[in-house]
Coordinates of N, CA and C in Angstrom, one line a residue:
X961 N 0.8 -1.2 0.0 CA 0.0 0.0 0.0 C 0.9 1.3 0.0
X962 N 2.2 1.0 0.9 CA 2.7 2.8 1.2 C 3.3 2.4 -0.3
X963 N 3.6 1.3 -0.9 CA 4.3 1.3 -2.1 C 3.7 2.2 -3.2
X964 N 2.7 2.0 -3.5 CA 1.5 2.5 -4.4 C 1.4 4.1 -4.3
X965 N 1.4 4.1 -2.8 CA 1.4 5.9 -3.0 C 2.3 6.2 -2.7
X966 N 3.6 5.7 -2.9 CA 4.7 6.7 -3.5 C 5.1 6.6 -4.7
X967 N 4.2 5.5 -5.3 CA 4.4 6.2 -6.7 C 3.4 7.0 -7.2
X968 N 2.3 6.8 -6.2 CA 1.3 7.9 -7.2 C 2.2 9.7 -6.6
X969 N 2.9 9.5 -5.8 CA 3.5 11.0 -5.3 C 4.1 11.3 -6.3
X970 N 5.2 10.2 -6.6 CA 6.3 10.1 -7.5 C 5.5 10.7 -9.0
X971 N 4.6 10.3 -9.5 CA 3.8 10.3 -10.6 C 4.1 11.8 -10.6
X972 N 2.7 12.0 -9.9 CA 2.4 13.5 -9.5 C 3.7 14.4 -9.8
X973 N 4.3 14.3 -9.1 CA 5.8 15.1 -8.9 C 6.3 15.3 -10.3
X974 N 6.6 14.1 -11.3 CA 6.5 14.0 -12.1 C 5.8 15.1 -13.3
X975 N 4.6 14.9 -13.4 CA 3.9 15.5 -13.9 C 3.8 16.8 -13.8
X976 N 3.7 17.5 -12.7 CA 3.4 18.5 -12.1 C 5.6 19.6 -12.9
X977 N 6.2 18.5 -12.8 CA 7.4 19.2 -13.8 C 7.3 19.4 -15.1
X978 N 7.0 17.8 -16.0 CA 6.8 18.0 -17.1 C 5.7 19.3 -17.5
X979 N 4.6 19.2 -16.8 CA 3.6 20.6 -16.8 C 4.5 22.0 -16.6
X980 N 4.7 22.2 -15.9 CA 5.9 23.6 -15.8 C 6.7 23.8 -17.1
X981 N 7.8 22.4 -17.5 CA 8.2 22.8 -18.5 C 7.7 22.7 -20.0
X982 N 6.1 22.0 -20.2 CA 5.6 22.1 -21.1 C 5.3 24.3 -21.1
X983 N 4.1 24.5 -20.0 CA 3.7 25.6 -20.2 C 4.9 26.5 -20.3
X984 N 6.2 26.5 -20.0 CA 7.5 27.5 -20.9 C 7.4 27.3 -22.0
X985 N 7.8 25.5 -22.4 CA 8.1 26.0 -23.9 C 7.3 25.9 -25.1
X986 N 5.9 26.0 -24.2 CA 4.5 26.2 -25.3 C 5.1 27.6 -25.5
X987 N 5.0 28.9 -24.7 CA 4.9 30.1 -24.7 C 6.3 30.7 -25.4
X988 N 7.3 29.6 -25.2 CA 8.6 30.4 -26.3 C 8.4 29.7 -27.4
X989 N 7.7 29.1 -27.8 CA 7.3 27.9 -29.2 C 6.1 29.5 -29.6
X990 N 5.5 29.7 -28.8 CA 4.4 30.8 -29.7 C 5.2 32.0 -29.8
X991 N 6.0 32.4 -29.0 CA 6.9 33.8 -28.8 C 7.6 33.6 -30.3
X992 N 8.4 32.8 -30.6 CA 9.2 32.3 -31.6 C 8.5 32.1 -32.9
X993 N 7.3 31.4 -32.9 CA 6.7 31.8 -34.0 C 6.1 32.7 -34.5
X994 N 5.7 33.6 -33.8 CA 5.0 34.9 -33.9 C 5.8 36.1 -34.6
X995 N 7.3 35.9 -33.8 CA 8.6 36.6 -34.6 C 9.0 36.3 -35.8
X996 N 8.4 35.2 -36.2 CA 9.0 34.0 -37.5 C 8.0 35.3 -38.6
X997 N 6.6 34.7 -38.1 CA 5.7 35.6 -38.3 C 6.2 36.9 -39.2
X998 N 6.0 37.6 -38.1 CA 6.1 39.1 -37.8 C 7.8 39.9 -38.9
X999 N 8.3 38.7 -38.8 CA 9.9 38.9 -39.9 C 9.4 38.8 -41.5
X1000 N 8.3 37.5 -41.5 CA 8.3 37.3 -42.7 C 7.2 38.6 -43.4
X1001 N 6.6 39.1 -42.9 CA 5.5 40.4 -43.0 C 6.2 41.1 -43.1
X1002 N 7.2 42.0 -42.2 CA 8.5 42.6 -42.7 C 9.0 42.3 -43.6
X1003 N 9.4 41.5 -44.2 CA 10.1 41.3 -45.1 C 9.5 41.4 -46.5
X1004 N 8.0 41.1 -46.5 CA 7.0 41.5 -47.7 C 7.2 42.9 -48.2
X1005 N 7.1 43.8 -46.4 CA 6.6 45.4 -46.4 C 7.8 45.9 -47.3
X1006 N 9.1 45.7 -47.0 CA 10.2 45.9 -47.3 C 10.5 46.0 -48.8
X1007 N 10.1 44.7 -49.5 CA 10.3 44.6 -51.0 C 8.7 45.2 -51.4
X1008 N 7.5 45.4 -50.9 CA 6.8 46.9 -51.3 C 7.4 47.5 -51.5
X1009 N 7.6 48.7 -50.5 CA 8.6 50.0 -50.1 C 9.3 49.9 -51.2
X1010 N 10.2 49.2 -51.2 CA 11.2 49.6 -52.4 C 10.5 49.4 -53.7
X1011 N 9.5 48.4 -54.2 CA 9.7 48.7 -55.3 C 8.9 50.0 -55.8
X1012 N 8.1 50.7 -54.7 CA 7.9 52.1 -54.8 C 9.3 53.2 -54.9
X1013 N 9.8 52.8 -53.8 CA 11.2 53.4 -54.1 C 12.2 53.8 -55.1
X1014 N 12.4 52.2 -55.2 CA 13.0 52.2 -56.4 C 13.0 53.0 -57.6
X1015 N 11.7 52.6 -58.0 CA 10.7 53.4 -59.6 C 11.8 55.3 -59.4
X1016 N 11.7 55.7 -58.4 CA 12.5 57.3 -58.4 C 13.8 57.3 -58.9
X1017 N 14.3 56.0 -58.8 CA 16.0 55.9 -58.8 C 16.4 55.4 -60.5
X1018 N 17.5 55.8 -60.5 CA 18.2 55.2 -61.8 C 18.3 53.8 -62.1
X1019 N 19.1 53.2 -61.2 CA 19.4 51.8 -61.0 C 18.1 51.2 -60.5
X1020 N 16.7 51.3 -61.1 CA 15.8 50.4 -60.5 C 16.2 48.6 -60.3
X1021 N 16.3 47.8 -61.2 CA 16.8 46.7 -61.0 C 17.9 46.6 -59.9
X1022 N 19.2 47.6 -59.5 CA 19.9 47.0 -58.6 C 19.1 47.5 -57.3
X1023 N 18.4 48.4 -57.2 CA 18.1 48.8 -55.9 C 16.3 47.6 -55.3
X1024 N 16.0 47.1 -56.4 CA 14.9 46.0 -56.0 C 15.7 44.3 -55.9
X1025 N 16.5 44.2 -56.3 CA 18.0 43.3 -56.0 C 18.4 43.5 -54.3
X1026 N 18.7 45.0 -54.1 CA 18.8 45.0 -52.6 C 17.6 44.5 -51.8
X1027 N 16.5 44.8 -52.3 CA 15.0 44.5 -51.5 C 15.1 42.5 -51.2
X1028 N 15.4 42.2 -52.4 CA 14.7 41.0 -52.0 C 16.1 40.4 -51.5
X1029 N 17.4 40.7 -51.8 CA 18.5 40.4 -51.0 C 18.1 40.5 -49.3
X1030 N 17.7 41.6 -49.2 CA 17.0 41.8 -47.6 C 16.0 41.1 -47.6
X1031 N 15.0 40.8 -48.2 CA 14.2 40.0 -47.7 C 14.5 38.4 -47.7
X1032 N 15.5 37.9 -48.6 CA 15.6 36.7 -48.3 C 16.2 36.6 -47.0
X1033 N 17.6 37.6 -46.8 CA 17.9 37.2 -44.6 C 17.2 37.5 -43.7
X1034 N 15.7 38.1 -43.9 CA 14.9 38.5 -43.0 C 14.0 36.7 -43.0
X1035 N 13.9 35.9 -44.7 CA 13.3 34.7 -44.1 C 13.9 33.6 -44.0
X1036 N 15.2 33.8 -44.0 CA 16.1 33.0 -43.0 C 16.4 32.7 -41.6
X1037 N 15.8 34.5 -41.1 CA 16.2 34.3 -39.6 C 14.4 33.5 -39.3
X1038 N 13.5 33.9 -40.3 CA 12.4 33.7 -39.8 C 12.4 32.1 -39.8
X1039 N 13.0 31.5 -41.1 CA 13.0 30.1 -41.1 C 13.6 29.4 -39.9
X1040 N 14.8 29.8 -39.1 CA 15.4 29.8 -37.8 C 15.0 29.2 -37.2
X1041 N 13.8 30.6 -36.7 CA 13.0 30.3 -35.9 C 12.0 29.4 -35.4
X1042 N 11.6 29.2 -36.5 CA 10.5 27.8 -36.6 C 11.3 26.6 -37.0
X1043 N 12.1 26.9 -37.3 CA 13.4 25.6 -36.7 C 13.4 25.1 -35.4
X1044 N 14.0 26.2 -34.9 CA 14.0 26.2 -33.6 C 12.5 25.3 -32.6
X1045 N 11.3 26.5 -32.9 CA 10.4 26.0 -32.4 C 10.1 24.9 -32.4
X1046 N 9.9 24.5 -34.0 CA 9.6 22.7 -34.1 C 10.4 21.7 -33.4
X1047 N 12.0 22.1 -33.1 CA 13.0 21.7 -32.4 C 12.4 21.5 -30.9
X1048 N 12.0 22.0 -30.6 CA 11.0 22.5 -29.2 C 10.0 21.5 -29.1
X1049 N 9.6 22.0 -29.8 CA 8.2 20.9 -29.6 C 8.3 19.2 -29.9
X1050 N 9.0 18.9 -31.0 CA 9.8 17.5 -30.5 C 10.3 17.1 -29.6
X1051 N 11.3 17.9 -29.1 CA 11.8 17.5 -27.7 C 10.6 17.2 -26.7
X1052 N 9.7 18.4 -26.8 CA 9.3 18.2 -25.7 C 7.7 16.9 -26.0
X1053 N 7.2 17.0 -26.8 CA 6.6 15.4 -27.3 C 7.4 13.8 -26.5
X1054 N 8.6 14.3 -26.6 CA 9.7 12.9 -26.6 C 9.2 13.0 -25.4
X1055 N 9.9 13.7 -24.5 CA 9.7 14.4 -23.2 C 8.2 13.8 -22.4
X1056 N 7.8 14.1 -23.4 CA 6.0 13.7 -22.1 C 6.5 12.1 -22.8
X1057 N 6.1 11.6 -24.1 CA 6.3 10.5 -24.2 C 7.0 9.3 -23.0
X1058 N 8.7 9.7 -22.8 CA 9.3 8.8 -21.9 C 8.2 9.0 -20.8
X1059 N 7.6 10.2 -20.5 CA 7.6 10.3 -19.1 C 6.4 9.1 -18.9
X1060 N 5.4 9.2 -20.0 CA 4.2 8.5 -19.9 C 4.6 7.0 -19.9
X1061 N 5.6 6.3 -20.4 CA 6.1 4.9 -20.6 C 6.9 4.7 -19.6
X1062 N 7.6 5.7 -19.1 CA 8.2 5.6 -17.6 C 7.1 5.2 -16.4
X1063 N 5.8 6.2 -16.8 CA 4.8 5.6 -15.2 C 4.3 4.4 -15.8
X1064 N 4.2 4.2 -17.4 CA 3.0 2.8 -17.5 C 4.2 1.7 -17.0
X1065 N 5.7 1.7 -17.3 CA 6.5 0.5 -16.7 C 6.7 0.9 -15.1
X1066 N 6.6 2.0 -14.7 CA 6.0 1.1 -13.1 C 5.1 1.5 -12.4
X1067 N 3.8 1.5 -13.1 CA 2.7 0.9 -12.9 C 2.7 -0.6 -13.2
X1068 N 3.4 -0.9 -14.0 CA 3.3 -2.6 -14.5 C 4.3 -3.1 -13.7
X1069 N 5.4 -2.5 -13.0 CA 6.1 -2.9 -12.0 C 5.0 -3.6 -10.5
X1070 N 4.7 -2.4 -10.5 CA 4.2 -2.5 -8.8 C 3.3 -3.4 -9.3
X1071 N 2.5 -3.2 -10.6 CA 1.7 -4.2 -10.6 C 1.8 -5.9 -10.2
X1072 N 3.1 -5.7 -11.1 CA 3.5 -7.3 -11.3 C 4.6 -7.1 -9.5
X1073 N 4.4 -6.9 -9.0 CA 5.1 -6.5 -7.5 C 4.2 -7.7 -6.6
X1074 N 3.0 -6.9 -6.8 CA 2.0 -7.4 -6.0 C 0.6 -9.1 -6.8
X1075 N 1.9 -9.3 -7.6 CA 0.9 -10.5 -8.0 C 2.3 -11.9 -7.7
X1076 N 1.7 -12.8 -7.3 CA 2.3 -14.1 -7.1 C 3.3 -14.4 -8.1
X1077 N 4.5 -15.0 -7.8 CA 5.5 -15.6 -9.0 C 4.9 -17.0 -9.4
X1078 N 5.5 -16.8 -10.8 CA 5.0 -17.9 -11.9 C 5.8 -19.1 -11.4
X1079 N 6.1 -20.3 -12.0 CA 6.6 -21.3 -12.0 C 8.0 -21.0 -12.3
X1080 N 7.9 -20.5 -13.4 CA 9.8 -20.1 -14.0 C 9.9 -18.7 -12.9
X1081 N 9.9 -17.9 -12.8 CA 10.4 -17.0 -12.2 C 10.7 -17.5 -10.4
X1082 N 9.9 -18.4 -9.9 CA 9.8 -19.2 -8.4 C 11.0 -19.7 -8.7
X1083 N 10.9 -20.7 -9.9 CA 12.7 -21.2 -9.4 C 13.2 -21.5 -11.0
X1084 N 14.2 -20.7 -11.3 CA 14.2 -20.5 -12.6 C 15.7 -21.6 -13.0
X1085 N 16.0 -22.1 -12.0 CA 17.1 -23.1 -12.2 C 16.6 -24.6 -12.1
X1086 N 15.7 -24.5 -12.0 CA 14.6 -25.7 -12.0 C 14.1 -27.2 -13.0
X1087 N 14.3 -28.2 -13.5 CA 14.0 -28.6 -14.5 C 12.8 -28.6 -14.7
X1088 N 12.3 -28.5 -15.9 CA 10.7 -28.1 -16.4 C 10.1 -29.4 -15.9
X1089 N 8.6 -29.0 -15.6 CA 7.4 -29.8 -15.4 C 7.4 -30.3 -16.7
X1090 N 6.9 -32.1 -16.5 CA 6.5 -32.4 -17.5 C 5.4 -31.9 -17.8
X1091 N 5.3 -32.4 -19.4 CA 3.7 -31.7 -19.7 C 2.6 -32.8 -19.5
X1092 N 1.6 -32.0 -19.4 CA 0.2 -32.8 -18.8 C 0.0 -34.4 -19.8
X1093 N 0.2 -34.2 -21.3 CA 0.3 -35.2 -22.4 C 1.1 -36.7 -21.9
X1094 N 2.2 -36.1 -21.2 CA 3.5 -37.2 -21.3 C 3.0 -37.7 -19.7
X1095 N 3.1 -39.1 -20.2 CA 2.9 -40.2 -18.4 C 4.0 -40.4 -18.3
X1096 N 4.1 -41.0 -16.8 CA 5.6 -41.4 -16.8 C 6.0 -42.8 -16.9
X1097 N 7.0 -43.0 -17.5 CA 7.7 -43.8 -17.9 C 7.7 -44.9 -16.5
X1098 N 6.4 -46.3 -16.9 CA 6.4 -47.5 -16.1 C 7.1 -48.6 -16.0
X1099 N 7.7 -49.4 -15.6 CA 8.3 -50.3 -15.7 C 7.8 -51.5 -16.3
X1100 N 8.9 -52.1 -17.0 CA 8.0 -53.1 -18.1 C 8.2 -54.5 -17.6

């Protein structure tokens, strides 16, 4: 019995971490994408702007060349980031994963704790029972 509920503490305990570090890295997983976001939108506004810009200038082709030059490192860092995040959120999937196969193996511990040993496990150096089919050998 005290066995049982120290694992359900243990569980708990457990959980009650995994929970803490899920709700962080939900919130840098949305922080991060939102900037991923927010870069690649900038980075639209930017090659607008210029090619308004541009149209005033001599060198229109090289100066809309600058625009999207800037906008491809603005969706680099954006790609990054959702690197990153997805990075994040796999980890932390694995993360609950072990954690949930960690309590189901000992739940199946204590379980098998509290149930009687088999025949092989009772004495595992044992020569086997015959089987029910075979009689034994009578004298002739």
């Amino acid at each position: 019995m005290s066995r049982s509920l120290a694992f359900i503490g243990l569980f708990i305990l457990g959980l009650s971490a995994v929970a803490a570090t899920v709700a962080t890295t939900d919130d840098e997983v949305k922080r991060m994408r939102e900037e991923a976001r927010q870069l690649r939108r900038e980075a639209d506004e930017i090659v607008d702007r210029a090619r308004i810009e541009c149209q005033k200038r001599f060198l229109v082709n090289a100066c809309i060349d600058e625009a999207h030059e800037k906008r491809l490192e603005m969706l680099q860092k954006a790609r990054q980031l959702e690197i990153q995040a997805r990075q994040i959120e796999i980890e932390r999937k694995k993360a609950e994963k072990e954690a949930r196969e960690r309590a189901r193996a000992e739940k199946q511990g204590t379980a098998e704790g509290t149930q009687p040993a088999t025949e092989k496990e009772a004495a595992p150096n044992a020569p086997p029972a015959p089987a029910a089919s075979e009689a034994p050998a009578s004298a002739p």
